[in-house]
Amino acid sequence: MGCGGMADKQTRDADSIGDIVDGLEEIAQESDQISVRGVLEEFGASSFAPIMLIIALIGMLPTGGIPGVPTACAVIIVLVAGQLVWGREHIWVPGFIADRSVPSDKLSGATDKLETMASALDGIAKGRLEWLTKGPGLRLIGALICVTCCFIPPLELVPFAAAIPFATIALLSLALIVRDGLIMLIASVIAIGALGFAVIYFTG
């Protein structure tokens, strides 16, 4: 059974990374496991950027050190970003992915650092060049995120190396959340540079 097209009943409005952190804290306090299904229920199945940001954060934090978690996070992000490119209005994920989870304590221990990062990032988000975060720009970012995710599985062989592409995905997702085209452009340049470095590293 898939998970998607659910009614956005009592879901959290995420207009900043601070809202994302608050939502993660709430999920962590309510259960000893954080699942994809729980994230969708918290933020709503139409919240593409917040969902990608949350999964990217899970990959960046200590949870990313659990074997298999970075690759699983990459697969989920590709599934979400691919639907963004396709133009779907609601996220659909198969049941076996929706039920994937990580221990809450692995994430809750990092919430203080996340709150500090949230304040800094929310402070620089000004809603500039908003038109870049809509239409073709939105689909282009989704495609770039998908390509970035392809490099995560091999990077999992190096402890916490996957945090770099996850950080790029998080920044791109943040740009979509706050509708800041300038941040999107900067993140895109970083992503393309990181991808170029990865290609040279793996083929050189």
XYZ file of C-alpha atoms in Angstrom:
204
model
C 0.000 0.000 0.000
C 1.389 3.381 -0.942
C 1.564 6.515 1.115
C 0.484 9.671 -0.665
C -2.532 11.707 -1.566
C -3.360 11.807 2.134
C -5.443 14.656 3.437
C -3.274 17.359 4.930
C -5.140 17.189 8.225
C -3.616 19.264 11.005
C -0.318 19.418 9.171
C 2.405 21.894 10.039
C 2.995 24.919 7.810
C 6.721 25.040 7.036
C 7.807 28.490 5.861
C 11.307 28.365 7.361
C 13.915 25.898 8.519
C 12.946 26.819 12.079
C 9.487 25.354 11.405
C 11.174 22.181 10.143
C 13.260 21.843 13.308
C 10.197 22.375 15.496
C 8.364 19.661 13.576
C 11.264 17.227 13.917
C 11.433 17.851 17.652
C 7.721 17.147 17.960
C 8.010 13.877 16.039
C 11.041 12.823 18.099
C 9.204 13.508 21.362
C 6.118 11.539 20.327
C 7.887 8.353 19.213
C 11.176 6.515 19.659
C 11.380 6.158 15.871
C 11.126 8.792 13.121
C 9.560 7.308 10.002
C 8.928 8.700 6.532
C 5.214 8.199 7.146
C 5.429 10.257 10.340
C 7.189 13.090 8.513
C 4.526 13.100 5.788
C 1.768 13.183 8.387
C 3.459 16.059 10.222
C 4.080 18.306 7.219
C 1.584 17.088 4.644
C 1.941 15.122 1.426
C 2.173 18.299 -0.672
C 5.245 19.592 1.170
C 7.925 18.506 -1.297
C 10.715 20.872 -0.204
C 10.235 20.379 3.569
C 10.226 16.585 3.138
C 13.451 16.681 1.096
C 15.039 19.033 3.621
C 14.134 16.750 6.529
C 15.470 13.629 4.805
C 18.664 15.518 3.886
C 19.085 16.587 7.521
C 18.696 12.964 8.623
C 21.513 12.106 6.212
C 23.737 14.917 7.516
C 23.279 14.247 11.237
C 24.588 11.284 13.305
C 21.792 9.194 11.820
C 23.782 9.347 8.575
C 26.441 7.201 10.201
C 24.097 4.221 10.433
C 24.982 1.785 7.608
C 22.462 1.974 4.793
C 20.787 5.163 6.021
C 22.498 7.565 3.558
C 21.558 5.388 0.580
C 17.998 4.959 1.859
C 17.714 8.734 2.332
C 19.019 9.289 -1.211
C 16.425 6.884 -2.643
C 13.606 8.658 -0.792
C 14.804 12.097 -1.907
C 15.035 10.948 -5.541
C 11.494 9.597 -5.297
C 10.220 12.930 -3.960
C 12.313 15.144 -6.258
C 11.344 13.037 -9.274
C 7.676 13.669 -8.568
C 8.453 17.376 -8.228
C 10.013 17.306 -11.708
C 7.034 15.343 -13.008
C 4.678 18.007 -11.675
C 2.719 15.967 -9.115
C 0.818 17.920 -6.481
C 1.118 15.287 -3.744
C 3.929 12.973 -2.734
C 3.468 9.249 -3.225
C 5.801 6.717 -1.638
C 5.378 2.938 -1.467
C 4.463 1.539 1.921
C 7.793 -0.192 2.548
C 9.589 3.155 2.145
C 7.003 5.059 4.184
C 7.674 2.691 7.078
C 11.462 3.188 7.012
C 12.582 4.830 10.241
C 15.580 5.920 12.295
C 15.918 6.129 16.103
C 14.613 9.430 17.439
C 17.465 9.770 19.922
C 19.956 9.929 17.054
C 18.207 13.062 15.836
C 16.940 14.670 19.014
C 20.494 14.970 20.360
C 21.353 17.330 17.512
C 18.367 19.666 17.772
C 20.349 22.411 19.532
C 22.792 22.568 16.629
C 19.896 22.499 14.191
C 18.214 25.418 15.954
C 21.413 27.463 15.687
C 21.696 26.622 11.996
C 18.002 27.420 11.518
C 18.396 30.909 12.953
C 21.391 31.622 10.727
C 19.783 30.323 7.526
C 16.407 31.914 8.173
C 18.245 35.204 8.753
C 19.726 35.212 5.243
C 16.533 34.151 3.475
C 14.996 37.294 1.982
C 12.696 36.018 -0.778
C 14.885 37.429 -3.563
C 14.383 36.507 -7.249
C 11.298 34.553 -6.233
C 10.379 33.831 -9.869
C 13.347 31.449 -10.092
C 11.749 29.142 -7.529
C 8.625 28.524 -9.638
C 7.759 26.725 -12.876
C 10.812 25.612 -14.877
C 13.179 26.677 -12.081
C 11.359 24.394 -9.656
C 11.697 21.399 -11.970
C 15.325 22.204 -12.703
C 16.138 22.132 -8.996
C 14.299 18.816 -8.660
C 16.432 17.375 -11.469
C 19.647 18.712 -9.924
C 18.711 17.142 -6.592
C 18.118 13.788 -8.305
C 21.557 13.914 -9.946
C 23.193 14.874 -6.639
C 21.599 11.872 -4.929
C 23.256 9.504 -7.424
C 26.638 10.230 -5.831
C 25.544 9.453 -2.275
C 25.677 5.595 -2.324
C 29.390 5.419 -3.271
C 30.224 8.204 -0.800
C 28.656 6.102 1.957
C 31.841 4.006 1.857
C 33.662 6.997 3.377
C 32.312 7.807 6.880
C 30.088 10.916 6.796
C 31.349 11.935 3.314
C 27.724 11.850 2.119
C 27.037 14.824 4.409
C 28.378 17.111 1.653
C 25.747 16.284 -1.012
C 23.080 16.124 1.701
C 24.035 19.663 2.791
C 23.685 20.840 -0.812
C 20.256 19.206 -1.093
C 19.226 20.812 2.201
C 20.263 24.246 0.921
C 18.380 23.774 -2.359
C 15.296 22.631 -0.434
C 15.560 25.631 1.884
C 15.670 27.944 -1.122
C 12.388 26.456 -2.338
C 10.776 26.740 1.100
C 11.599 30.426 1.556
C 11.288 31.139 -2.210
C 14.707 32.781 -2.393
C 16.083 32.545 -5.932
C 19.476 33.950 -4.939
C 20.044 31.156 -2.413
C 18.871 28.726 -5.084
C 21.456 30.038 -7.548
C 24.257 29.868 -4.986
C 23.261 26.345 -3.959
C 23.071 25.299 -7.613
C 26.610 26.516 -8.259
C 27.820 24.647 -5.161
C 25.977 21.506 -6.270
C 27.412 21.621 -9.789
C 30.912 22.225 -8.391
C 30.547 19.318 -5.944
C 29.284 17.039 -8.710
C 32.229 17.996 -10.892
C 34.645 17.222 -8.077
C 32.928 13.887 -7.448
C 33.203 12.929 -11.122
C 36.927 13.748 -11.134
C 37.422 11.871 -7.841
C 35.710 8.681 -8.974
C 37.065 8.659 -12.515
C 40.526 10.077 -11.939
